[in-house]
Amino acid sequence: MNNLFGKIWWEDLNGPRRFLIEAAEILSGGKSIVLNLPKRVAWSEVMRDVLEKLLSRGTQSIKIIDAKNIFDEPQEYILKEFCANKDGFRPYSKKAYAKFLAEAKGIELNDSCIWIRNAESAQVEEWFTFISDYQSFLDGKRGGIFLLEAANFIGRGGVEILSYNDKISDYDSFAFNIFTASDFAGNHLMKQYLAELVSELTAGDVEFGAACIERSEDFLKNPDEVFSDMLWEGKFTSGKTTKEIEQAIWMTQLKLIFPLVENFRRNFIKNYEEQIKNTPPFYSVPEEVEIGQLYGQFNQRRWLINDFDGDNLEFYREVRNKLAHLTPLTFEELQRVFEKNSRR
């Protein structure tokens, strides 16, 4: 299921897919880039697989380097591994390596895309400096290209930086949650609530969101408990306190349910407008009567309404009062609200 979710995120969602396509287009155009990623990337292996397929359409050979296994400085490593002919090279400075490599002809580097992964922050700085120097010495000529993965890198001039956070928005995360929640066996409003709540709690961490949606039944019944359990398991992290988790649940319910309460109130007034106008205290503008006032009049049996509308009036008044007093609804109450309002 994880790989399926990963493919949906990186292949089907517009923002993430466009991010990878843009990276491939820049590299195919002969420029090196820094892929500036969050510290933790959702389904990182799927991301790499998709990007590698896009890059494989080009003419350059992809060489993947795991920086954890490299102990030489970048310029020394590249000279040793991708330049067989070192005749005439004098290593008088670090920049000398970049200049020599940029001017060398017929070397493997010139036909390679060097993809550096898993670099620590100090290594990222070293690779960035070397790539920047190498690219400046190329001066527009065709040569090797570099793809440097970095985490929250604060960039500067010299190499183009493609930032995940600039290209992929909260809307992409919400679209993903809506898409995956659609497989949940509930009505459309419950699916929307699931996606909204997951988005509110996981704050753009789509892999965390997918894990919540996988547990949809338990998550909807006890979201605060399940969310806390998942944090305790250690795979995911969140900066939210227990109080903030509870507030997120309440805010999501408020956002989706208050409009449904208001819709009921308006329809009720429309159906009983004449009685509301002509019964003490004679509301001259029925549209402004609050649901609590409507219930008070009904409770005093001043109006003749059918049992179904009476039950609904009492129920929606309880729902409104709970939410107005910062109390989230139970799963059973949510089900009842959504079932009353779901498309048939």
CSV table of C-alpha atoms in Angstrom, one decimal:
chain,number,residue,atom,x,y,z
A,1,MET,CA,0.0,0.0,0.0
A,2,ASN,CA,2.9,2.4,0.8
A,3,ASN,CA,4.2,2.2,-2.8
A,4,LEU,CA,0.7,2.7,-4.1
A,5,PHE,CA,0.3,5.8,-2.1
A,6,GLY,CA,3.8,6.9,-3.2
A,7,LYS,CA,2.9,6.5,-6.8
A,8,ILE,CA,-0.3,8.5,-6.4
A,9,TRP,CA,1.7,11.3,-4.8
A,10,TRP,CA,4.6,11.4,-7.2
A,11,GLU,CA,3.0,10.3,-10.4
A,12,ASP,CA,-0.7,11.5,-10.2
A,13,LEU,CA,-0.7,14.7,-8.2
A,14,ASN,CA,0.1,17.8,-10.3
A,15,GLY,CA,2.4,19.6,-7.8
A,16,PRO,CA,4.8,16.8,-6.9
A,17,ARG,CA,4.9,15.4,-10.5
A,18,ARG,CA,5.5,18.9,-11.9
A,19,PHE,CA,8.3,19.3,-9.4
A,20,LEU,CA,10.1,16.2,-10.8
A,21,ILE,CA,9.4,17.1,-14.4
A,22,GLU,CA,10.9,20.5,-13.9
A,23,ALA,CA,14.0,19.0,-12.3
A,24,ALA,CA,14.4,16.6,-15.3
A,25,GLU,CA,13.9,19.5,-17.8
A,26,ILE,CA,16.6,21.6,-16.2
A,27,LEU,CA,19.1,18.7,-16.1
A,28,SER,CA,18.2,17.7,-19.7
A,29,GLY,CA,19.0,21.3,-20.7
A,30,GLY,CA,22.6,20.9,-19.5
A,31,LYS,CA,22.4,22.7,-16.1
A,32,SER,CA,23.1,21.3,-12.7
A,33,ILE,CA,20.6,21.7,-9.8
A,34,VAL,CA,20.2,21.4,-6.1
A,35,LEU,CA,17.0,19.5,-5.2
A,36,ASN,CA,16.1,21.2,-2.0
A,37,LEU,CA,14.0,18.8,0.0
A,38,PRO,CA,12.4,18.7,3.4
A,39,LYS,CA,14.3,16.8,6.1
A,40,ARG,CA,11.9,13.9,5.6
A,41,VAL,CA,10.6,13.2,2.1
A,42,ALA,CA,7.4,11.2,1.7
A,43,TRP,CA,8.1,8.0,-0.2
A,44,SER,CA,11.6,9.1,-1.1
A,45,GLU,CA,12.5,5.9,-3.0
A,46,VAL,CA,9.4,6.3,-5.2
A,47,MET,CA,10.4,9.9,-5.8
A,48,ARG,CA,13.8,8.8,-6.9
A,49,ASP,CA,12.4,6.1,-9.1
A,50,VAL,CA,10.1,8.5,-10.9
A,51,LEU,CA,12.8,11.1,-11.4
A,52,GLU,CA,15.3,8.5,-12.6
A,53,LYS,CA,12.8,7.3,-15.3
A,54,LEU,CA,12.3,10.9,-16.4
A,55,LEU,CA,16.1,11.5,-16.6
A,56,SER,CA,16.7,8.2,-18.5
A,57,ARG,CA,15.0,9.8,-21.5
A,58,GLY,CA,18.1,12.0,-21.9
A,59,THR,CA,21.4,11.2,-23.5
A,60,GLN,CA,23.6,11.3,-20.4
A,61,SER,CA,24.4,8.3,-18.2
A,62,ILE,CA,23.1,8.5,-14.7
A,63,LYS,CA,25.7,7.8,-12.0
A,64,ILE,CA,24.3,7.6,-8.5
A,65,ILE,CA,26.7,8.5,-5.6
A,66,ASP,CA,25.9,7.8,-1.9
A,67,ALA,CA,27.7,10.6,-0.1
A,68,LYS,CA,27.9,8.5,3.1
A,69,ASN,CA,30.4,6.2,1.3
A,70,ILE,CA,32.6,9.0,-0.1
A,71,PHE,CA,35.6,10.1,2.0
A,72,ASP,CA,37.4,12.2,-0.6
A,73,GLU,CA,36.5,15.8,-1.3
A,74,PRO,CA,34.1,16.2,-4.2
A,75,GLN,CA,36.7,17.5,-6.7
A,76,GLU,CA,39.1,14.7,-5.9
A,77,TYR,CA,36.5,12.1,-6.1
A,78,ILE,CA,35.2,13.3,-9.5
A,79,LEU,CA,38.7,13.5,-10.9
A,80,LYS,CA,39.5,10.0,-9.8
A,81,GLU,CA,36.3,8.3,-10.9
A,82,PHE,CA,35.2,10.2,-14.0
A,83,CYS,CA,38.4,11.5,-15.6
A,84,ALA,CA,40.7,8.8,-16.9
A,85,ASN,CA,43.1,11.2,-18.6
A,86,LYS,CA,44.8,13.5,-16.0
A,87,ASP,CA,47.8,14.5,-18.1
A,88,GLY,CA,48.9,18.0,-17.4
A,89,PHE,CA,46.9,18.5,-14.2
A,90,ARG,CA,48.5,20.4,-11.4
A,91,PRO,CA,46.3,20.5,-8.2
A,92,TYR,CA,47.4,24.0,-7.0
A,93,SER,CA,43.9,24.7,-5.6
A,94,LYS,CA,40.4,23.3,-5.3
A,95,LYS,CA,39.2,25.5,-8.2
A,96,ALA,CA,42.0,24.0,-10.3
A,97,TYR,CA,40.2,20.7,-10.3
A,98,ALA,CA,36.9,22.3,-11.5
A,99,LYS,CA,38.8,24.2,-14.2
A,100,PHE,CA,40.7,21.2,-15.5
A,101,LEU,CA,37.5,19.0,-15.5
A,102,ALA,CA,35.5,21.7,-17.3
A,103,GLU,CA,38.2,22.0,-20.1
A,104,ALA,CA,38.9,18.3,-20.4
A,105,LYS,CA,37.7,16.5,-23.6
A,106,GLY,CA,36.6,12.9,-24.1
A,107,ILE,CA,36.2,12.1,-20.4
A,108,GLU,CA,33.4,10.1,-18.8
A,109,LEU,CA,32.2,13.1,-16.8
A,110,ASN,CA,31.1,15.0,-19.9
A,111,ASP,CA,28.5,12.4,-20.7
A,112,SER,CA,27.3,11.8,-17.1
A,113,CYS,CA,24.6,13.0,-14.8
A,114,ILE,CA,26.1,12.7,-11.3
A,115,TRP,CA,23.3,12.2,-8.7
A,116,ILE,CA,24.6,12.8,-5.1
A,117,ARG,CA,22.4,11.4,-2.4
A,118,ASN,CA,22.4,11.3,1.4
A,119,ALA,CA,24.9,14.1,1.9
A,120,GLU,CA,25.3,15.6,5.3
A,121,SER,CA,25.1,19.4,5.5
A,122,ALA,CA,28.9,19.8,5.5
A,123,GLN,CA,29.1,17.6,2.4
A,124,VAL,CA,26.3,19.5,0.7
A,125,GLU,CA,28.3,22.7,1.1
A,126,GLU,CA,31.4,21.1,-0.4
A,127,TRP,CA,29.5,19.6,-3.3
A,128,PHE,CA,27.7,22.9,-3.9
A,129,THR,CA,31.0,24.8,-4.0
A,130,PHE,CA,32.6,22.4,-6.4
A,131,ILE,CA,29.5,22.2,-8.7
A,132,SER,CA,29.3,26.0,-8.8
A,133,ASP,CA,33.0,26.3,-9.7
A,134,TYR,CA,32.8,23.6,-12.4
A,135,GLN,CA,29.7,25.2,-13.9
A,136,SER,CA,31.3,28.6,-14.0
A,137,PHE,CA,34.3,27.2,-15.8
A,138,LEU,CA,32.1,25.5,-18.4
A,139,ASP,CA,30.9,28.9,-19.3
A,140,GLY,CA,27.9,27.6,-21.3
A,141,LYS,CA,29.7,24.7,-22.9
A,142,ARG,CA,28.2,21.2,-22.7
A,143,GLY,CA,29.7,19.1,-19.9
A,144,GLY,CA,28.8,16.9,-17.0
A,145,ILE,CA,25.7,17.8,-14.9
A,146,PHE,CA,25.1,17.3,-11.2
A,147,LEU,CA,21.9,16.6,-9.2
A,148,LEU,CA,22.6,17.3,-5.5
A,149,GLU,CA,19.9,16.3,-3.0
A,150,ALA,CA,19.9,18.6,0.0
A,151,ALA,CA,17.7,19.1,3.1
A,152,ASN,CA,16.5,22.6,3.8
A,153,PHE,CA,19.6,24.1,2.1
A,154,ILE,CA,20.0,27.8,2.2
A,155,GLY,CA,21.2,28.5,-1.3
A,156,ARG,CA,23.2,31.2,-3.0
A,157,GLY,CA,24.2,31.9,-6.6
A,158,GLY,CA,26.1,29.6,-8.8
A,159,VAL,CA,23.8,26.6,-9.1
A,160,GLU,CA,20.0,26.6,-9.7
A,161,ILE,CA,18.0,25.5,-6.7
A,162,LEU,CA,14.7,23.7,-7.1
A,163,SER,CA,12.8,23.9,-3.7
A,164,TYR,CA,10.1,21.3,-2.7
A,165,ASN,CA,8.5,23.9,-0.4
A,166,ASP,CA,8.2,26.4,-3.2
A,167,LYS,CA,6.7,24.0,-5.7
A,168,ILE,CA,4.5,21.8,-3.6
A,169,SER,CA,1.7,23.4,-1.6
A,170,ASP,CA,-0.8,22.5,1.2
A,171,TYR,CA,-3.4,22.2,-1.6
A,172,ASP,CA,-1.4,19.3,-3.1
A,173,SER,CA,-1.4,17.6,0.3
A,174,PHE,CA,-5.2,18.2,0.7
A,175,ALA,CA,-5.8,16.9,-2.8
A,176,PHE,CA,-3.9,13.8,-2.0
A,177,ASN,CA,-5.9,13.2,1.2
A,178,ILE,CA,-9.2,13.7,-0.6
A,179,PHE,CA,-8.1,11.3,-3.3
A,180,THR,CA,-7.0,8.6,-0.9
A,181,ALA,CA,-10.0,9.1,1.5
A,182,SER,CA,-12.3,8.4,-1.5
A,183,ASP,CA,-11.7,4.7,-1.0
A,184,PHE,CA,-13.1,4.9,2.6
A,185,ALA,CA,-16.5,3.3,2.9
A,186,GLY,CA,-18.5,6.3,4.0
A,187,ASN,CA,-20.7,9.0,2.5
A,188,HIS,CA,-19.1,11.9,0.7
A,189,LEU,CA,-19.3,14.2,3.8
A,190,MET,CA,-17.5,11.7,6.0
A,191,LYS,CA,-14.8,11.3,3.4
A,192,GLN,CA,-14.4,15.1,3.2
A,193,TYR,CA,-14.2,15.2,7.0
A,194,LEU,CA,-11.6,12.5,7.1
A,195,ALA,CA,-9.5,14.3,4.5
A,196,GLU,CA,-9.9,17.7,6.2
A,197,LEU,CA,-9.1,16.3,9.7
A,198,VAL,CA,-6.0,14.4,8.4
A,199,SER,CA,-4.8,17.6,6.6
A,200,GLU,CA,-5.2,19.7,9.7
A,201,LEU,CA,-3.4,17.2,12.0
A,202,THR,CA,-0.5,16.1,9.7
A,203,ALA,CA,0.3,19.6,8.3
A,204,GLY,CA,1.6,18.6,4.9
A,205,ASP,CA,3.2,15.3,5.8
A,206,VAL,CA,1.3,13.2,3.3
A,207,GLU,CA,2.9,9.9,4.3
A,208,PHE,CA,1.7,10.5,7.9
A,209,GLY,CA,-1.7,11.4,6.4
A,210,ALA,CA,-1.9,8.2,4.3
A,211,ALA,CA,-1.1,6.2,7.5
A,212,CYS,CA,-4.1,7.9,9.3
A,213,ILE,CA,-6.4,7.2,6.3
A,214,GLU,CA,-5.3,3.6,6.3
A,215,ARG,CA,-6.7,3.4,9.9
A,216,SER,CA,-9.8,5.4,8.9
A,217,GLU,CA,-12.3,3.5,10.9
A,218,ASP,CA,-10.4,3.7,14.2
A,219,PHE,CA,-9.1,7.2,13.4
A,220,LEU,CA,-12.6,8.6,12.9
A,221,LYS,CA,-13.9,7.1,16.1
A,222,ASN,CA,-11.0,8.2,18.3
A,223,PRO,CA,-8.8,10.6,16.3
A,224,ASP,CA,-6.9,12.1,19.2
A,225,GLU,CA,-6.1,8.6,20.7
A,226,VAL,CA,-5.1,7.0,17.3
A,227,PHE,CA,-3.0,10.1,16.3
A,228,SER,CA,-1.2,10.0,19.7
A,229,ASP,CA,-0.6,6.2,19.4
A,230,MET,CA,0.9,6.7,15.9
A,231,LEU,CA,3.3,9.4,17.3
A,232,TRP,CA,4.2,7.0,20.1
A,233,GLU,CA,5.1,4.3,17.6
A,234,GLY,CA,7.9,6.7,16.4
A,235,LYS,CA,7.7,6.6,12.7
A,236,PHE,CA,6.1,10.1,12.5
A,237,THR,CA,6.5,13.3,14.4
A,238,SER,CA,4.3,16.3,15.1
A,239,GLY,CA,4.8,19.5,17.0
A,240,LYS,CA,1.2,19.5,18.2
A,241,THR,CA,0.4,19.4,21.9
A,242,THR,CA,-2.6,17.3,23.2
A,243,LYS,CA,-4.6,20.5,23.4
A,244,GLU,CA,-3.7,21.5,19.8
A,245,ILE,CA,-4.8,18.1,18.6
A,246,GLU,CA,-8.2,18.5,20.4
A,247,GLN,CA,-8.5,22.0,18.9
A,248,ALA,CA,-7.8,20.7,15.4
A,249,ILE,CA,-10.6,18.1,15.7
A,250,TRP,CA,-13.0,20.8,17.0
A,251,MET,CA,-12.0,23.3,14.3
A,252,THR,CA,-12.5,20.7,11.5
A,253,GLN,CA,-15.9,19.8,12.8
A,254,LEU,CA,-16.8,23.5,13.2
A,255,LYS,CA,-15.8,24.2,9.6
A,256,LEU,CA,-17.9,21.4,8.1
A,257,ILE,CA,-20.8,21.1,10.4
A,258,PHE,CA,-21.8,24.7,11.2
A,259,PRO,CA,-22.8,25.4,7.6
A,260,LEU,CA,-25.1,22.2,7.7
A,261,VAL,CA,-26.7,23.5,10.9
A,262,GLU,CA,-27.2,26.9,9.3
A,263,ASN,CA,-28.7,25.2,6.2
A,264,PHE,CA,-31.2,23.3,8.4
A,265,ARG,CA,-32.1,26.6,10.3
A,266,ARG,CA,-32.8,28.4,7.0
A,267,ASN,CA,-34.9,25.6,5.6
A,268,PHE,CA,-36.8,25.2,8.9
A,269,ILE,CA,-37.7,29.0,8.9
A,270,LYS,CA,-38.8,28.8,5.3
A,271,ASN,CA,-41.1,25.9,6.1
A,272,TYR,CA,-42.6,27.6,9.2
A,273,GLU,CA,-42.3,31.2,8.3
A,274,GLU,CA,-46.0,32.1,8.8
A,275,GLN,CA,-46.1,30.5,12.3
A,276,ILE,CA,-42.9,32.3,13.3
A,277,LYS,CA,-44.3,35.7,12.2
A,278,ASN,CA,-47.7,35.2,13.7
A,279,THR,CA,-46.9,33.7,17.1
A,280,PRO,CA,-45.7,35.7,20.1
A,281,PRO,CA,-43.1,37.2,20.3
A,282,PHE,CA,-43.9,37.9,16.6
A,283,TYR,CA,-40.5,37.8,14.9
A,284,SER,CA,-40.8,40.4,12.1
A,285,VAL,CA,-37.7,39.1,10.3
A,286,PRO,CA,-37.9,35.3,10.7
A,287,GLU,CA,-34.6,34.8,8.8
A,288,GLU,CA,-32.7,36.3,11.8
A,289,VAL,CA,-34.2,33.9,14.4
A,290,GLU,CA,-31.4,31.8,16.0
A,291,ILE,CA,-31.8,28.0,16.3
A,292,GLY,CA,-31.9,28.3,20.1
A,293,GLN,CA,-34.9,30.7,19.9
A,294,LEU,CA,-36.6,28.4,17.4
A,295,TYR,CA,-36.2,25.5,19.8
A,296,GLY,CA,-37.5,27.6,22.8
A,297,GLN,CA,-40.7,28.4,20.9
A,298,PHE,CA,-41.1,24.8,19.8
A,299,ASN,CA,-40.4,23.5,23.4
A,300,GLN,CA,-43.3,25.7,24.6
A,301,ARG,CA,-45.5,24.0,22.0
A,302,ARG,CA,-46.4,27.4,20.4
A,303,TRP,CA,-46.0,26.0,16.9
A,304,LEU,CA,-47.5,23.0,15.1
A,305,ILE,CA,-44.7,21.1,13.4
A,306,ASN,CA,-44.4,17.5,12.4
A,307,ASP,CA,-42.4,15.1,14.6
A,308,PHE,CA,-39.6,14.7,12.1
A,309,ASP,CA,-38.9,18.4,12.0
A,310,GLY,CA,-39.2,18.6,15.8
A,311,ASP,CA,-36.6,15.8,16.3
A,312,ASN,CA,-34.3,17.5,13.8
A,313,LEU,CA,-34.7,20.9,15.5
A,314,GLU,CA,-33.7,19.4,18.8
A,315,PHE,CA,-30.8,17.5,17.4
A,316,TYR,CA,-29.3,20.4,15.4
A,317,ARG,CA,-29.7,22.6,18.5
A,318,GLU,CA,-27.7,20.2,20.5
A,319,VAL,CA,-25.0,19.9,17.8
A,320,ARG,CA,-24.8,23.7,17.6
A,321,ASN,CA,-24.5,24.1,21.3
A,322,LYS,CA,-21.7,21.5,21.6
A,323,LEU,CA,-19.6,23.1,19.0
A,324,ALA,CA,-20.3,26.6,20.2
A,325,HIS,CA,-19.0,25.5,23.6
A,326,LEU,CA,-15.8,24.0,22.2
A,327,THR,CA,-16.9,20.4,22.6
A,328,PRO,CA,-16.3,18.0,19.6
A,329,LEU,CA,-19.1,15.7,18.5
A,330,THR,CA,-18.9,12.0,18.9
A,331,PHE,CA,-18.4,9.8,15.9
A,332,GLU,CA,-22.1,8.7,16.2
A,333,GLU,CA,-23.2,12.3,16.2
A,334,LEU,CA,-21.0,13.0,13.1
A,335,GLN,CA,-22.5,10.1,11.3
A,336,ARG,CA,-26.0,11.3,12.0
A,337,VAL,CA,-25.3,14.8,10.8
A,338,PHE,CA,-23.6,13.6,7.6
A,339,GLU,CA,-26.2,11.0,6.8
A,340,LYS,CA,-28.9,13.6,7.1
A,341,ASN,CA,-27.0,15.8,4.6
A,342,SER,CA,-25.3,13.4,2.3
A,343,ARG,CA,-26.1,13.2,-1.4
A,344,ARG,CA,-28.6,10.5,-2.2
